[in-house]
Each structure stands twice: as structure tokens, then as C-alpha cells.
PDB file of C-alpha atoms in Angstrom:
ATOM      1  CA  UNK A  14       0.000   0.000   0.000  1.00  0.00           C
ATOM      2  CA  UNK A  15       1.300   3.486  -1.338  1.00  0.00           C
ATOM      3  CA  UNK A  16       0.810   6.160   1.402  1.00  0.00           C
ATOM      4  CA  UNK A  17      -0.233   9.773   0.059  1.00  0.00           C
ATOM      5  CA  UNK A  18       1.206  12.843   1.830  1.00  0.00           C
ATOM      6  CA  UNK A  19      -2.174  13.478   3.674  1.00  0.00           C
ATOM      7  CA  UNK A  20      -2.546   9.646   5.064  1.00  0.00           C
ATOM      8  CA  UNK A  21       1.479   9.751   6.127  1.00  0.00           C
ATOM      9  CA  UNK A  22       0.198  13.037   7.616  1.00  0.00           C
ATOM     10  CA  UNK A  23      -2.886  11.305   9.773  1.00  0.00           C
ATOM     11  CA  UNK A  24      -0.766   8.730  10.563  1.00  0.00           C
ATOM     12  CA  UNK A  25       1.638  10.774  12.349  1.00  0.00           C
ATOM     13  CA  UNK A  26      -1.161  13.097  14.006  1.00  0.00           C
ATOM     14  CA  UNK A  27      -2.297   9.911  15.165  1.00  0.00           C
ATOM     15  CA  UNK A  28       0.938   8.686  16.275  1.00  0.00           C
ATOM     16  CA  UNK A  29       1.974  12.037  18.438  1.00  0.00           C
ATOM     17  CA  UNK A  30      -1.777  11.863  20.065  1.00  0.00           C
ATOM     18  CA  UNK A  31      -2.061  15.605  17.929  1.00  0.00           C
ATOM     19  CA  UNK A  32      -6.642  14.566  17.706  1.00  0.00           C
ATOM     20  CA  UNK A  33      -7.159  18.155  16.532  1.00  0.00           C
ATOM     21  CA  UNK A  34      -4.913  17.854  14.208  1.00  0.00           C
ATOM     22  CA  UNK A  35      -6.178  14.020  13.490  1.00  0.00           C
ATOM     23  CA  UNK A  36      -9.355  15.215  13.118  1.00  0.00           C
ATOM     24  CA  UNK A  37      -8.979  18.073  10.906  1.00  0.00           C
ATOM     25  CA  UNK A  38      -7.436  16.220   8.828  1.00  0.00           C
ATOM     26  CA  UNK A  39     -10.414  13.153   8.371  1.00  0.00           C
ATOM     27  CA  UNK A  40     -12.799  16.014   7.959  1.00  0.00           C
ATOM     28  CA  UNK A  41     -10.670  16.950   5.002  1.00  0.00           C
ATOM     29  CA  UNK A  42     -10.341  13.628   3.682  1.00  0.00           C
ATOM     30  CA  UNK A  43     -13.967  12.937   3.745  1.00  0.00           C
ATOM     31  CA  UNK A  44     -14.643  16.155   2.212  1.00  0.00           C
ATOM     32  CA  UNK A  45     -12.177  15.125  -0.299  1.00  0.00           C
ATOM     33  CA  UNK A  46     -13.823  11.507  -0.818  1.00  0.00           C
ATOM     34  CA  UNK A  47     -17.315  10.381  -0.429  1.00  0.00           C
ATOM     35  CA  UNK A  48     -15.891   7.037   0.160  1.00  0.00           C
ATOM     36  CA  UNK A  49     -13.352   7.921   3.055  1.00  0.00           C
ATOM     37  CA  UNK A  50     -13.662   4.768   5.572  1.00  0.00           C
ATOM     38  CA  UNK A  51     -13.657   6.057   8.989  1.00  0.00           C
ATOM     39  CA  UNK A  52     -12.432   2.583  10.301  1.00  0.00           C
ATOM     40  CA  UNK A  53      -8.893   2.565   9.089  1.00  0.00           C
ATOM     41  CA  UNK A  54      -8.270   5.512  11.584  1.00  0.00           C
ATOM     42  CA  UNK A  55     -10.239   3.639  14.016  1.00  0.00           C
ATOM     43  CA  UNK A  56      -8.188   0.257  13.754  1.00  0.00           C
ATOM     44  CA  UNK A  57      -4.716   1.781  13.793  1.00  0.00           C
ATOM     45  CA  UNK A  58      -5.213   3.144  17.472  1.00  0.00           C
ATOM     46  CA  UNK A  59      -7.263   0.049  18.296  1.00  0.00           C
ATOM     47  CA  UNK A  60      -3.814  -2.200  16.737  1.00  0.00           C
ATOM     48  CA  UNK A  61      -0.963   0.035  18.288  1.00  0.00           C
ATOM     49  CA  UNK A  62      -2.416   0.554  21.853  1.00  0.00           C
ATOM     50  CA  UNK A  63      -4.659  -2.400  22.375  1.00  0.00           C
ATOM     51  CA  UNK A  64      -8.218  -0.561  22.829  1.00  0.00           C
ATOM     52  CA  UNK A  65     -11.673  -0.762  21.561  1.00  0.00           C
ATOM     53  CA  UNK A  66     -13.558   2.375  21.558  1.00  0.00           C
ATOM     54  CA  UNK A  67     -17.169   2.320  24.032  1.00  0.00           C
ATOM     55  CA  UNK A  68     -17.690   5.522  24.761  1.00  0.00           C
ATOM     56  CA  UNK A  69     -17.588   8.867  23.047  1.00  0.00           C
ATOM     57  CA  UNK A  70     -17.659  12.753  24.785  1.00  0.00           C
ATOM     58  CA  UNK A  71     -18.710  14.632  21.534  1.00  0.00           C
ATOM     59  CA  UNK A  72     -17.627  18.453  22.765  1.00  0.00           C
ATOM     60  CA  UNK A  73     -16.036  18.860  26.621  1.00  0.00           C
ATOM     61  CA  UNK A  74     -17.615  22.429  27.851  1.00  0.00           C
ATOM     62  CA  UNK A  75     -19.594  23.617  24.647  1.00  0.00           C
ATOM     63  CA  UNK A  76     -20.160  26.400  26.891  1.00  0.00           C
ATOM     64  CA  UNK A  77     -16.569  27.589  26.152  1.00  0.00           C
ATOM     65  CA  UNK A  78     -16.890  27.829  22.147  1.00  0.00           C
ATOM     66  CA  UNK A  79     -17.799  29.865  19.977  1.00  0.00           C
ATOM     67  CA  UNK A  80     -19.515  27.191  17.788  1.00  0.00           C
ATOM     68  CA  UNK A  81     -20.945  24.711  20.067  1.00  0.00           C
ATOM     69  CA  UNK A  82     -24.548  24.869  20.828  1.00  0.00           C
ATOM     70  CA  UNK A  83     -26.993  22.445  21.658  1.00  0.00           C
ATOM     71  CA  UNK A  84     -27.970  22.211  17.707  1.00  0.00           C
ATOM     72  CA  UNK A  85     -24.782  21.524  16.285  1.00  0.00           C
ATOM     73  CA  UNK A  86     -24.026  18.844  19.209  1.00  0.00           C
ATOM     74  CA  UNK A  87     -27.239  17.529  18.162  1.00  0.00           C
ATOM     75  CA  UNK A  88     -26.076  17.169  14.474  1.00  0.00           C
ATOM     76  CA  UNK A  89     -22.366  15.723  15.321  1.00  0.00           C
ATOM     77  CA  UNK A  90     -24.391  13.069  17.451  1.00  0.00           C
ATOM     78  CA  UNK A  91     -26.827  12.223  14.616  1.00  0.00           C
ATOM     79  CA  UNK A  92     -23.465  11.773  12.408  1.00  0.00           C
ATOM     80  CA  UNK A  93     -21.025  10.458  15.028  1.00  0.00           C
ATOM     81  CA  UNK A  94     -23.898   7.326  15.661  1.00  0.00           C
ATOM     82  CA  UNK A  95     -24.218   6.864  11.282  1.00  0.00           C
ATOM     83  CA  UNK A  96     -20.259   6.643  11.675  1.00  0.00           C
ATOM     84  CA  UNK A  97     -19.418   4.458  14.279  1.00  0.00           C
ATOM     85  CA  UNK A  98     -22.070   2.048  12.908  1.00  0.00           C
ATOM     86  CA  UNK A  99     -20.726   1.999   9.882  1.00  0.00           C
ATOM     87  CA  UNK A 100     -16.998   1.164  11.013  1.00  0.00           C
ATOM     88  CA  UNK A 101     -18.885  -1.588  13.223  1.00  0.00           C
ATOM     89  CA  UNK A 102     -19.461   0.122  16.352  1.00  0.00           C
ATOM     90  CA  UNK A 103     -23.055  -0.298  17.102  1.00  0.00           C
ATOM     91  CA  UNK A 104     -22.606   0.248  20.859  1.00  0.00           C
ATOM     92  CA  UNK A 105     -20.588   3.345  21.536  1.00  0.00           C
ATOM     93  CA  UNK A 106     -22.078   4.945  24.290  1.00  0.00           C
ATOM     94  CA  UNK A 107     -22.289   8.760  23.239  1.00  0.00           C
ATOM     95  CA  UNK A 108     -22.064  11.538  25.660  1.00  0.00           C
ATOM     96  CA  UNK A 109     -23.491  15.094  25.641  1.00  0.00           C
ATOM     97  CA  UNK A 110     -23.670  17.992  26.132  1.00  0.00           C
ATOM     98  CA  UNK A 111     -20.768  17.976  28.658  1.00  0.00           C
ATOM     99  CA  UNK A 112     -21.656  21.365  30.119  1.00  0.00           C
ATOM    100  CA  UNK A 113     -19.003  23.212  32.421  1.00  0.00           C
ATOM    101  CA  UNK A 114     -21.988  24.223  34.412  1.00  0.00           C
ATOM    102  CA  UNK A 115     -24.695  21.921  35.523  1.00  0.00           C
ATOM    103  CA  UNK A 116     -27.417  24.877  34.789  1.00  0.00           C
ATOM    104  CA  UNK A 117     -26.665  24.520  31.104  1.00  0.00           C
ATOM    105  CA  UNK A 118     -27.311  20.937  31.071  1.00  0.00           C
ATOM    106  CA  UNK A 119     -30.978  20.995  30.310  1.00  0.00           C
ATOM    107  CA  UNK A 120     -30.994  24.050  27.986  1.00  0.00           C
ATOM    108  CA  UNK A 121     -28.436  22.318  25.845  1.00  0.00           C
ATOM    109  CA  UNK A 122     -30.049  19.054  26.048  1.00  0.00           C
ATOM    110  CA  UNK A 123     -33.267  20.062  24.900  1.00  0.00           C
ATOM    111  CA  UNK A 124     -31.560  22.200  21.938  1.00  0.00           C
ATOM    112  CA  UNK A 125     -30.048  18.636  21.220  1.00  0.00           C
ATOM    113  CA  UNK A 126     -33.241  17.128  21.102  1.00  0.00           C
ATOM    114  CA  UNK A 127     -34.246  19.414  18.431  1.00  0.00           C
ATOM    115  CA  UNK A 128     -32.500  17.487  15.836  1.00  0.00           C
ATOM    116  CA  UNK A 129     -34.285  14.568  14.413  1.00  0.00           C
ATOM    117  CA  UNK A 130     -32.647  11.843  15.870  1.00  0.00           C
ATOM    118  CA  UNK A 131     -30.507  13.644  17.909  1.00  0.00           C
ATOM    119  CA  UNK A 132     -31.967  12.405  21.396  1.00  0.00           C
ATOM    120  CA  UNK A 133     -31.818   8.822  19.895  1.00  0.00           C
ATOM    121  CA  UNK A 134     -27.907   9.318  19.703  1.00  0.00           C
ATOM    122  CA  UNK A 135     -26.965  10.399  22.760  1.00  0.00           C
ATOM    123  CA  UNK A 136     -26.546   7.617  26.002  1.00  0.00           C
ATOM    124  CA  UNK A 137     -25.317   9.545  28.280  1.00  0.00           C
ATOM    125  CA  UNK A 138     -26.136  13.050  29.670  1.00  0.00           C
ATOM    126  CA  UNK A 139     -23.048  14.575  31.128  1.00  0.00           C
ATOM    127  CA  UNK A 140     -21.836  18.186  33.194  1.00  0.00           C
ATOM    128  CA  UNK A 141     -19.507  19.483  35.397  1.00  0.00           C
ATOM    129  CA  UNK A 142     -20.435  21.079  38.055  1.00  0.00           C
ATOM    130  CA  UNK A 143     -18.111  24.611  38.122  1.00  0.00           C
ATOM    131  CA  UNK A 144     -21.517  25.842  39.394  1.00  0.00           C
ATOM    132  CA  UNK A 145     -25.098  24.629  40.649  1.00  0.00           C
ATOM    133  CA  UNK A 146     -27.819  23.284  38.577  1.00  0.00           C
ATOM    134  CA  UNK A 147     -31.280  21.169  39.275  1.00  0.00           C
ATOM    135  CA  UNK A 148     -29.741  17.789  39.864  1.00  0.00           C
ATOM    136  CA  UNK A 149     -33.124  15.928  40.327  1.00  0.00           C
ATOM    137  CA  UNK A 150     -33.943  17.476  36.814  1.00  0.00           C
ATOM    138  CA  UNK A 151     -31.167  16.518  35.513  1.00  0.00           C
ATOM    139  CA  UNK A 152     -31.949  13.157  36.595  1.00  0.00           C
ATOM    140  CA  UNK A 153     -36.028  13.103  36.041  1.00  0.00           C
ATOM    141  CA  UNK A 154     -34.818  14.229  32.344  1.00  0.00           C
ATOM    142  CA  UNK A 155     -32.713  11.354  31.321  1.00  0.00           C
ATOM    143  CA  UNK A 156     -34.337   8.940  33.116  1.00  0.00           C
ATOM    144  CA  UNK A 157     -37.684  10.069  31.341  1.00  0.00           C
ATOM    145  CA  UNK A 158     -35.531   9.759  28.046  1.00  0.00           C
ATOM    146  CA  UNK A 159     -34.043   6.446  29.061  1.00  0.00           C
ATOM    147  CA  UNK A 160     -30.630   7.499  29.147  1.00  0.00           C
ATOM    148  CA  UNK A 161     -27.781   7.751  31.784  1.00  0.00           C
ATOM    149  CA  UNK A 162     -26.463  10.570  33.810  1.00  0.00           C
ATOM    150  CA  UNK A 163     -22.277  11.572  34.367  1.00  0.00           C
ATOM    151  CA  UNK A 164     -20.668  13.837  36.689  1.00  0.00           C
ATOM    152  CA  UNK A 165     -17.453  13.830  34.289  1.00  0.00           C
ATOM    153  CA  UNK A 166     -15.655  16.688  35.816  1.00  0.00           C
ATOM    154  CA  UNK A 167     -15.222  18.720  38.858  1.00  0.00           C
ATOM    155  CA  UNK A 168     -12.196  19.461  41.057  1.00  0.00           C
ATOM    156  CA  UNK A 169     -13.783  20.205  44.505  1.00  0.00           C
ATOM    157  CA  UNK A 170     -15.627  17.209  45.081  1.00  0.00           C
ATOM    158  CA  UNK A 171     -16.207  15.843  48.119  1.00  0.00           C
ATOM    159  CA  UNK A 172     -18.550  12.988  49.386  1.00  0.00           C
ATOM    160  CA  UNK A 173     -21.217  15.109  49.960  1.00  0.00           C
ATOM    161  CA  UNK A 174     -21.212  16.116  46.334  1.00  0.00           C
ATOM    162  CA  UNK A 175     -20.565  12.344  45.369  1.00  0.00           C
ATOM    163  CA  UNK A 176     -23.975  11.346  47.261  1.00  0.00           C
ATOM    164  CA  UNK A 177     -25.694  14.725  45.772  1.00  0.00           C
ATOM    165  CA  UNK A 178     -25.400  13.024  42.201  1.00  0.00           C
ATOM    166  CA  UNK A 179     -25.653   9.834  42.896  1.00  0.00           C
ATOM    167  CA  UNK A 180     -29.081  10.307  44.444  1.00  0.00           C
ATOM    168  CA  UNK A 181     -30.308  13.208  42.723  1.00  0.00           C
ATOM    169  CA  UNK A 182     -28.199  13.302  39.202  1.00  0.00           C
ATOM    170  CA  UNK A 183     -28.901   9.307  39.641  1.00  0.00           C
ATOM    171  CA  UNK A 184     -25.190   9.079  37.839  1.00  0.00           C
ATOM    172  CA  UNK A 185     -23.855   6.285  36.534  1.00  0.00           C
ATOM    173  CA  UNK A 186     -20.421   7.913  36.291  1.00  0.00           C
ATOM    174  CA  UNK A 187     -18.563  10.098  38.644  1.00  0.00           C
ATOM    175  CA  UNK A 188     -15.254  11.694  38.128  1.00  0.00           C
ATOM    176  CA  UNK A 189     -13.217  14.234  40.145  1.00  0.00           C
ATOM    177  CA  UNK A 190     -10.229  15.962  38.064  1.00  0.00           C
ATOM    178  CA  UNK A 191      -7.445  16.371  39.865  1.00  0.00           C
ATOM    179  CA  UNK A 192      -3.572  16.743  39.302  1.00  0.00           C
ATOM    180  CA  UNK A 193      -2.060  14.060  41.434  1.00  0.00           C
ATOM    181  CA  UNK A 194       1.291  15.593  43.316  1.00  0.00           C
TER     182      UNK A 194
END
């Protein structure tokens, strides 16, 4: 197999863990060719570091973008699922909105839901909480929409927080950032 400038390119993106760079370039090469197989990409990091994907944060903290909103997060979901399915992941577990503030979770979820098929994308619904939101909502709402609830990001939690989601949030996924040192 002859490698083009733009695969040897990928490949090295790929190799140097550059995604944005990765990515910019598969958006160019599908927009180059209709017939661009996602899977190739896919495989290579699944080959050199042992790892099938399952799960799939489309934007972390939309909030801080100028381009994500709750309809375009919608629309990469709706794409993201026709994807993955197509390179043979049926199960990836997508995640949205990823909100930096739990208040933003439900605006931006039901923006999401204004794209057909949107809502039947998503798996998870996921926020930070760098500020207060209505947990129990937050909760009522996926569990009304059969989907799952994450905590994916905060650095000040604490048990008390911990038992806030897991009984109000009803999260299946908790996850305090921290630098260790």
C-alpha cells in the first residue's frame, strides 16, 4: 500500500496523540472523498495501543466555544452514531452535552433534542459542576428519556457532592479531576 502525503500526515497526528490535528485532517479527507472509511483511523489506534472504543464525549464544555450549541451537538451526534455504525461500532455509548456548568445541562439538552434523531444518539447526559444546577432534573430528564447521567468533571468534590449526584443526578459515572502531586 502506497501512502499519500495526507494519510502519512494522519498517521503521524495519530501517532503524536495531535486529535485536533487528526481530526482536521479526516474532515478533510472525507470532504475530499465520499468514500473515506472512517475505520482505518479507528483500527490503527485500536492495533498500536490495544483498545476498543465504548464511549464517546462529543464536545467537553460547549459552553466555552464559539460554535458549540446544543444544535450543532445535536447534528455531530446524529453523524457520530451513522459513523461508528458503519466502522462496526453499534454500541458506543455517546455523551453530551458535557456542560461546564450543571445549569446549562438541560438548555443544551433540549436544543439537542431538536434534531431529528438527535436524542436517539446520545446515552449519556453529562456536566460538570463549576456551578449549581437542578440535579433531580437533571436526573427526572434522562431517566424520562431512558438514558444515563455523568458527573465527568469537577475538582472540589467531596462525598457530599458524590452522594448529591448519585441520588439526585442518579449518575452512573462520577469523576473528580485532579492533578495528582
Amino acid at each position: 500500500m502506497i501512502l499519500d502525503a495526507a494519510s502519512l500526515e494522519l498517521v503521524n497526528a495519530i501517532e503524536v496523540k495531535d486529535y485536533a490535528l487528526a481530526e482536521a485532517l479526516v474532515g478533510k479527507m472525507k470532504a475530499q472523498a465520499g468514500d473515506f472509511d472512517y475505520s482505518k483511523p479507528t483500527a490503527a489506534i485500536e492495533a498500536k495501543y490495544g483498545v476498543t472504543l465504548d464511549a464517546f464525549e462529543v464536545v467537553l464544555e460547549p459552553e466555552n466555544t464559539s460554535y458549540w450549541r446544543g444544535k450543532q451537538i445535536g447534528q455531530a451526534l446524529v453523524a457520530l452514531k451513522s459513523m461508528f455504525q458503519g466502522a462496526g461500532y453499534s454500541n458506543v455509548n455517546l455523551i453530551a452535552p458535557g456542560v461546564s456548568f450543571a445549569y446549562n445541562t438541560l438548555p443544551y439538552m433540549n436544543e439537542i433534542a431538536t434534531v431529528p434523531g438527535a436524542l436517539q444518539s446520545v446515552k449519556t447526559v453529562s456536566y460538570h459542576r463549576y456551578d449549581l444546577g437542578d440535579f433531580a432534573a437533571i436526573g427526572a430528564y434522562a431517566k424520562a428519556n431512558g438514558l444515563q447521567t455523568a458527573m465527568s468533571e469537577w475538582t472540589g468534590g467531596e462525598i457530599d457532592t458524590l452522594f448529591d449526584d448519585l441520588t439526585l443526578a442518579n449518575v452512573s459515572s462520577w469523576q473528580k479531576w485532579a492533578i495528582a502531586g
